[in-house]
Each structure stands twice: as structure tokens, then as C-alpha cells.
């Protein structure tokens, strides 16, 4: 029988002698690995998922798991199978999460699969308060706040990219500025400290501020929302944002930082429910600190962003309440709340990306007609991914962007 407890317990080889590998979900992982290196932990990003990792994931899983599971598991197994990979000195970072989402069980399944494949020595790290954040070095709290800063900075960099790229006069210039920004953030994270990151944000503002753009013909704005992995992982959503831009739209999407705020807020709700007040105060204090970091990092680029400042999680919960009780939890809350927020700020259409058989996405699709009705039949497109290449996507998206453009003109 597989010992699943190994997913979260201490292994024989000290973490300082291992390399922490982080599966690529989105560009936020570069900030995470840089923060780990700043704290003296060797860390690398695994190559992004591709068709090969999908095939491996499908081959080793049972087939009932969700799409992010196939990809993330395939990434781990491919790394272990690759020539020269020292799995005895490898630790894979696989965060855990409570609640009904299958994500929280990935680490258990992946432990079992690594064992079955003969990679018992490869460790899975799931740092939580229950295991004293093993894998997060000697100063786990400082590392966590540094990671948070890097995540937020990457979110802002992505916002700049999505606001500038559709209007660039020189093709590819926004991508170059974005890549340079990622490099700046990584270097700042490795140096550590708030000042280095703020300076990086100033430099990023300089890069984007000098980009030549033409916004004389505003494009219809489409919100790309839905399941967090699919929303942020360009391979699994088959480059949804690039495809929408190619079809003539400007996009705006949810952020990883927001998803983490959502996790904090639902944790606080549970703490209130169970009367664990000390823990509640700790979460609340940390949440307030995170907001202050966000404000500090937004300030240098604020003059370049045309989008509104994101609503707080309490405000979002109030927005979604007429349609769905936030106490029910899951990403349904976040997707519907962001729809309301963005519709109020002039978004003219929503693409809801959802993995095949994922419950929160199915609930969103069921409730969406009520939200749309309250915003003049806001155009809406559910795109379901099952790991197969979608056919006719380009035609569907072109038709949708046209519909959104008509809707925007009529407003
Ligand atoms: S939200 Fe759905 S698709 Fe995403 S990890 Fe959870 S169960 Fe899987």
C-alpha cells in the first residue's frame, strides 16, 4: 500500500542538499524560484507542459482526473524520466489546498505515481502551517512575503502586457518589454527586499512608458475568467489571450494574487464559523499586509494602467451574493464576482475557460445566464477543455469577438 503521508513529511536528505523543482503553471513561478534562491534553496522551474507531458499524464493517471492534474503530473514524471535527472536530490513543489477541488489531492496521487514509477526518492513538498512550511528554509515567513511580492509584481506585469500589446505599433515590442520585465523581477527577487522590487517596477514602467502605441480605435474588451490553472496556463488554454487579440479584442483576466486573496478570505470565513479567533486575527493581519505590498508595487506603474483598481475580496463577495452565496466557496465565487466587477467597468464579453468535468466551472456556466441578463445579455462563451486540441476555435472566437464588438457599440 502506498504511504501517502510521505507527501508532507520530512525526508532523509536535508532540503538544502536538494533542488526544488517548480512545475510551470504561469510566469509567476519564476518569481517563486527566485525567492527560494534568495533564501539559499536551489530551485528551478520545470519546462512548460506540452503534448508530451499531456500524453505522459494521461498514460499514468486513471482518466477521471482533471486536466490540470494530467499536465502537472506529466511534468513531474517527464522530469524524473529524463536522462541525468537526480531524483534522489529532487523535491517537487506541489501546493496543497483544502476544499472540494481535486487540486488538494494531487500531491497524494503524485506521490503514489512517483512510487509506482520507481522514483521513491523524489520528494513532494507541500509547505503548509501543519508541517512548519518545510521546504521554505529557515525564514519561512520572510520567504512567503517575498513570494507574495513577486506574484503581485508578475500580475501587474501581465496587466501591462495585455493593455499594451493589442495597440503596439511595432509588432513584438510589448512582448520584448514584458520579457525584460520578467528578467528584472527575477533579478530583484534574488537580491530580495522591497526596495529592489519597487526599483524593478519603476524600470518596468520606463520600458512600457516608451512603447509606441495607437489607441485611437479602442478594441472591444473581453474578460478571460474561469479555472485558475486554465486561465493562467497558455498551453492548456491553447493561447486563448493571443487568439482573442488576433481576432481583434483586448483582454483582461483574473490574477493569481486575487486567487490567493480569495483563499485568505474563505479561510477567514471558516475561522469565524468555527470561532478560531487567534488564527482569524493572524490571517486578517497578513491579508492587510499583502494589500499594502500590492499598493506599493502598483504605484510606479499606476499611471500606465487604464484598468480599474481590483475590488477587494469583501466587495467582490457583495457583488456575487445576489447570484451565489460566497460561503458555498469554490472558484465559482471568484469567476462570477469578477464577471460582475468587470461588466460594471465596461467589459463587453466574457470567456469562461473550464476544464472538462470540473464542478465549479459547470456551476458558473449554469448561473451565468442570470448575471448576463442583469448586464443587457452580456456576450458569454464557455470553452471546455479536455486535453484534446479544440477544433474550429479560431472561427468560434472570431464570431464571438464580432458579437462582443457589436455589443460594445450598442452600449
Ligand atoms: S478547480 Fe477543477 S480543474 Fe481545477 S484543480 Fe480543481 S477540480 Fe481540477
XYZ file of C-alpha atoms and ligand atoms in Angstrom:
419
model
C 0.000 0.000 0.000
C 1.321 3.471 -0.836
C 2.434 5.628 2.058
C 0.687 8.870 1.137
C 1.816 10.632 4.324
C 5.239 10.977 2.715
C 3.786 13.759 0.645
C 4.104 16.103 3.600
C 6.659 14.580 5.933
C 10.363 15.251 6.311
C 12.706 13.147 4.163
C 16.209 11.910 4.966
C 18.135 14.308 2.725
C 18.040 17.889 4.062
C 16.287 20.362 1.826
C 19.479 22.412 1.494
C 21.018 19.498 -0.401
C 18.122 19.191 -2.798
C 16.877 21.184 -5.746
C 13.294 22.348 -5.509
C 11.610 21.991 -8.892
C 8.510 24.055 -9.518
C 6.089 22.904 -12.242
C 5.407 25.703 -14.705
C 1.866 26.983 -14.339
C 2.454 30.585 -15.396
C 5.251 33.146 -15.345
C 4.631 33.678 -11.620
C 6.746 30.604 -10.932
C 9.914 32.481 -11.929
C 9.351 34.852 -9.010
C 8.810 31.867 -6.731
C 12.043 30.100 -7.693
C 13.993 33.364 -7.465
C 12.631 33.895 -3.934
C 13.686 30.377 -2.953
C 17.188 31.026 -4.298
C 17.339 34.268 -2.313
C 16.732 32.149 0.774
C 19.559 29.789 -0.111
C 17.436 26.996 -1.602
C 18.403 25.689 -5.039
C 15.374 25.987 -7.230
C 14.439 25.650 -10.885
C 11.304 25.880 -12.991
C 10.359 22.688 -14.831
C 9.925 23.055 -18.609
C 6.364 24.118 -19.529
C 3.734 21.459 -20.162
C 3.350 20.331 -23.737
C 1.802 17.494 -25.707
C 4.437 15.085 -24.388
C 3.611 15.795 -20.734
C -0.088 15.554 -21.524
C 0.480 12.104 -23.022
C 2.529 11.034 -20.001
C -0.127 12.386 -17.610
C -2.916 10.580 -19.453
C -0.812 7.435 -19.506
C -0.164 7.264 -15.773
C -3.447 8.710 -14.418
C -6.735 6.835 -14.499
C -8.514 9.266 -16.803
C -11.053 10.612 -14.309
C -8.774 13.344 -13.007
C -8.997 16.929 -14.219
C -6.930 18.482 -16.998
C -4.520 20.431 -14.724
C -3.768 17.133 -12.981
C -2.757 15.373 -16.221
C -0.427 18.200 -17.158
C 1.159 18.791 -13.758
C 1.658 15.064 -13.184
C 3.115 14.603 -16.649
C 5.585 17.423 -15.932
C 6.866 15.621 -12.822
C 7.172 12.192 -14.399
C 8.876 13.567 -17.512
C 11.468 15.307 -15.342
C 12.149 12.096 -13.392
C 12.445 10.041 -16.565
C 14.849 12.460 -18.244
C 18.492 11.368 -18.570
C 20.757 12.533 -15.778
C 17.954 13.715 -13.514
C 18.979 13.151 -9.906
C 15.614 12.279 -8.379
C 17.204 11.452 -5.022
C 18.071 15.124 -4.732
C 14.890 16.449 -6.247
C 11.911 17.927 -4.462
C 8.819 18.945 -6.412
C 6.803 21.821 -5.063
C 3.115 20.888 -5.171
C 0.989 23.200 -3.036
C -1.977 21.693 -1.226
C -5.384 23.238 -0.809
C -8.452 22.415 1.260
C -11.988 22.220 -0.053
C -13.787 20.200 -2.710
C -11.308 20.899 -5.520
C -9.305 17.845 -6.613
C -6.202 20.030 -6.607
C -5.730 19.334 -2.904
C -5.319 15.630 -3.691
C -2.754 15.975 -6.485
C 0.156 15.574 -4.112
C -1.256 12.313 -2.769
C -1.860 10.917 -6.240
C 1.504 12.136 -7.498
C 3.284 10.536 -4.547
C 1.662 7.231 -5.390
C 2.528 7.577 -9.084
C 6.154 8.545 -8.444
C 6.482 5.486 -6.196
C 4.903 3.258 -8.807
C 7.254 4.573 -11.475
C 10.273 3.787 -9.285
C 11.043 7.345 -8.168
C 10.516 6.827 -4.442
C 13.443 9.115 -3.658
C 11.960 12.145 -5.335
C 10.235 14.219 -2.704
C 6.986 16.139 -2.979
C 6.971 19.328 -0.953
C 3.676 20.758 0.150
C 4.560 23.514 2.591
C 1.709 24.404 4.946
C 1.397 25.631 8.514
C 0.849 21.992 9.536
C 4.378 20.964 8.563
C 6.075 24.229 9.601
C 6.473 25.194 5.952
C 9.080 22.539 5.336
C 10.924 23.441 2.168
C 10.606 27.132 2.842
C 14.022 27.413 4.527
C 14.915 28.904 7.881
C 12.804 32.021 7.478
C 9.549 30.731 6.033
C 7.504 33.822 6.841
C 10.025 36.147 5.174
C 10.082 33.834 2.161
C 6.294 33.775 1.975
C 6.065 37.562 1.948
C 8.797 37.769 -0.691
C 6.929 35.210 -2.810
C 3.755 37.240 -2.409
C 5.525 40.381 -3.626
C 6.837 38.523 -6.671
C 3.409 37.131 -7.515
C 1.782 40.535 -7.313
C 4.554 42.156 -9.370
C 4.120 39.466 -12.056
C 0.353 40.073 -12.062
C 0.971 43.776 -12.726
C 3.453 42.981 -15.466
C 0.857 40.753 -17.153
C -1.737 43.526 -16.905
C 0.665 45.881 -18.683
C 1.273 43.309 -21.419
C -2.435 42.773 -22.007
C -3.133 46.504 -22.088
C -0.272 47.430 -24.402
C 0.177 44.530 -26.826
C -3.085 44.943 -28.770
C -2.164 48.564 -29.569
C 1.592 48.312 -30.205
C 2.856 49.947 -33.376
C 5.938 47.779 -33.603
C 4.977 44.117 -33.653
C 6.559 42.195 -30.769
C 7.682 45.286 -28.836
C 5.325 44.672 -25.888
C 6.494 41.057 -25.603
C 10.104 42.245 -25.507
C 9.274 44.758 -22.742
C 7.400 42.022 -20.890
C 10.295 39.563 -21.083
C 12.700 42.261 -19.923
C 10.307 42.961 -17.059
C 10.301 39.293 -16.056
C 14.105 39.321 -16.010
C 14.106 42.488 -13.913
C 11.692 40.955 -11.417
C 13.717 37.763 -11.111
C 16.932 39.696 -10.501
C 15.186 41.837 -7.879
C 13.713 38.773 -6.182
C 17.112 37.119 -5.993
C 18.501 40.258 -4.351
C 15.447 40.229 -2.091
C 13.897 43.134 -0.310
C 11.125 45.596 -1.004
C 13.384 48.289 -2.410
C 14.795 46.098 -5.172
C 11.289 45.125 -6.302
C 9.986 48.689 -6.239
C 13.006 49.760 -8.299
C 12.261 46.936 -10.755
C 8.665 48.151 -11.076
C 9.955 51.655 -11.819
C 12.233 50.279 -14.528
C 9.309 48.296 -15.957
C 7.239 51.483 -16.022
C 10.070 53.072 -18.021
C 10.104 50.201 -20.542
C 6.341 50.230 -21.128
C 6.059 54.020 -20.921
C 8.233 54.376 -24.021
C 6.342 51.804 -26.129
C 4.744 53.326 -29.220
C 1.007 52.555 -29.228
C -2.075 53.680 -31.124
C -5.265 53.558 -29.072
C -7.315 55.764 -31.380
C -9.537 52.761 -32.209
C -10.320 51.012 -28.925
C -10.900 47.293 -29.238
C -13.811 45.546 -27.508
C -12.663 44.313 -24.132
C -13.180 40.654 -23.197
C -12.653 39.173 -19.746
C -10.952 35.770 -19.698
C -12.090 34.143 -16.470
C -12.601 30.685 -15.022
C -10.500 27.937 -13.510
C -7.202 29.372 -12.291
C -4.824 26.887 -13.941
C -6.537 27.082 -17.308
C -6.874 30.842 -17.083
C -3.145 31.359 -16.482
C -1.575 28.467 -18.372
C -1.293 29.400 -22.033
C -0.558 25.837 -23.191
C -3.651 24.349 -21.594
C -5.959 27.159 -22.761
C -4.408 26.939 -26.235
C -3.201 30.548 -26.164
C -6.651 31.963 -25.542
C -5.436 35.516 -24.954
C -3.279 35.606 -28.090
C -6.154 34.135 -30.109
C -8.596 36.769 -28.862
C -6.094 39.525 -29.592
C -5.556 38.133 -33.091
C -9.330 38.225 -33.594
C -9.398 41.928 -32.716
C -10.091 42.081 -28.979
C -8.313 43.445 -25.934
C -8.352 41.113 -22.949
C -8.398 41.413 -19.220
C -8.212 38.452 -16.876
C -8.170 37.434 -13.247
C -4.876 37.300 -11.377
C -3.058 34.787 -9.228
C -2.815 37.349 -6.425
C -6.567 37.671 -6.412
C -6.966 33.903 -6.165
C -4.676 33.923 -3.109
C -6.718 36.752 -1.563
C -9.762 34.595 -2.190
C -8.114 31.685 -0.357
C -7.350 34.009 2.597
C -10.869 35.362 2.692
C -12.528 31.941 2.626
C -10.101 30.818 5.334
C -11.217 33.773 7.475
C -14.849 32.867 6.895
C -14.137 29.346 8.142
C -12.246 30.728 11.158
C -15.219 32.910 12.076
C -17.556 29.953 11.593
C -15.505 27.748 13.941
C -14.583 30.542 16.375
C -10.799 30.177 15.928
C -10.252 33.843 16.637
C -6.492 33.853 17.114
C -5.959 32.260 13.745
C -8.525 34.666 12.278
C -6.583 37.700 13.531
C -3.354 36.274 12.089
C -4.927 35.740 8.661
C -6.517 39.186 8.758
C -3.219 40.869 9.648
C -1.386 39.018 6.897
C -4.095 39.897 4.408
C -3.831 43.618 5.276
C -0.069 43.429 4.848
C -0.476 41.796 1.433
C -2.756 44.635 0.333
C -0.145 47.178 1.388
C 2.518 45.375 -0.680
C 0.147 45.458 -3.621
C -0.399 49.214 -3.332
C 3.361 49.817 -3.088
C 4.121 47.773 -6.199
C 1.254 49.248 -8.222
C 2.277 52.863 -7.534
C 5.199 53.047 -10.044
C 3.043 51.746 -12.925
C -0.339 53.191 -11.893
C -0.168 55.996 -14.491
C 0.185 53.422 -17.293
C -2.774 51.216 -16.363
C -6.159 52.126 -17.787
C -7.959 49.341 -15.958
C -9.681 49.968 -12.657
C -8.043 49.004 -9.354
C -9.264 45.491 -8.493
C -12.071 45.353 -5.947
C -11.324 43.933 -2.516
C -12.485 40.419 -1.807
C -15.274 41.686 0.504
C -16.524 43.946 -2.286
C -16.412 41.006 -4.693
C -18.344 38.822 -2.248
C -21.027 41.521 -2.059
C -21.187 41.651 -5.861
C -21.726 37.914 -6.211
C -24.236 37.488 -3.366
C -27.366 38.122 -5.500
C -26.371 35.094 -7.596
C -24.372 32.771 -5.359
C -23.561 32.620 -1.653
C -19.787 33.059 -1.223
C -19.958 30.769 1.805
C -20.502 27.901 -0.645
C -16.916 28.514 -1.744
C -15.019 27.155 -4.782
C -13.819 29.204 -7.716
C -17.432 29.705 -8.746
C -17.488 32.646 -6.340
C -14.465 34.302 -7.876
C -15.446 33.794 -11.521
C -18.973 35.137 -11.048
C -17.837 38.030 -8.848
C -15.157 39.060 -11.355
C -17.776 38.921 -14.109
C -19.938 41.415 -12.229
C -16.975 43.652 -11.415
C -15.676 43.689 -14.963
C -19.099 44.181 -16.515
C -19.515 47.257 -14.306
C -16.206 48.514 -15.668
C -17.125 48.211 -19.320
C -16.064 44.714 -20.305
C -18.225 43.713 -23.279
C -17.869 39.936 -23.170
C -16.668 37.012 -21.053
C -14.840 33.827 -21.988
C -15.219 31.242 -19.238
C -12.429 28.675 -19.538
C -13.328 25.424 -17.816
C -11.693 22.014 -17.610
C -13.929 19.140 -18.668
C -15.819 17.723 -15.669
C -14.753 20.479 -13.249
C -17.628 21.223 -10.891
C -17.005 24.986 -10.205
C -16.898 25.747 -13.936
C -20.117 23.820 -14.552
C -21.858 25.774 -11.783
C -20.608 29.052 -13.275
C -21.977 28.080 -16.688
C -25.354 27.306 -15.059
C -25.623 30.626 -13.190
C -24.118 32.832 -15.906
C -27.450 33.464 -17.737
C -28.777 35.322 -14.658
C -25.686 37.524 -14.453
C -25.734 38.178 -18.184
C -29.395 39.156 -18.059
C -28.594 41.833 -15.481
C -25.993 43.313 -17.837
C -28.049 43.548 -21.010
C -27.330 39.968 -22.185
C -23.570 40.385 -21.891
C -21.962 38.129 -24.544
C -20.618 34.944 -22.977
C -18.652 31.970 -24.232
C -17.945 28.773 -22.281
C -14.874 26.969 -23.585
C -14.449 23.451 -22.237
C -11.024 21.823 -22.415
C -10.466 18.085 -22.170
C -6.859 17.959 -23.273
C -7.671 17.338 -26.923
C -6.883 20.072 -29.407
C -10.070 22.050 -29.899
C -11.247 22.303 -33.455
C -12.776 25.396 -35.065
C -11.623 27.547 -32.148
C -10.435 30.332 -34.390
C -13.771 30.590 -36.182
C -15.691 30.474 -32.906
C -13.527 33.177 -31.362
C -13.727 35.418 -34.414
C -17.527 35.161 -34.333
C -17.535 35.851 -30.601
C -15.271 38.902 -30.913
C -17.579 40.232 -33.622
C -20.578 39.752 -31.316
C -18.731 41.492 -28.472
C -17.805 44.377 -30.788
C -21.468 44.870 -31.723
C -22.485 44.710 -28.075
C -19.835 47.323 -27.160
C -21.027 49.681 -29.893
C -24.609 49.419 -28.681
C -23.687 50.402 -25.104
S -10.847 23.570 -9.973
Fe -11.467 21.746 -11.123
S -9.966 21.552 -12.767
Fe -9.110 22.933 -11.243
S -7.854 21.645 -9.984
Fe -9.876 21.805 -9.006
S -11.042 20.054 -9.750
Fe -9.254 20.314 -11.076
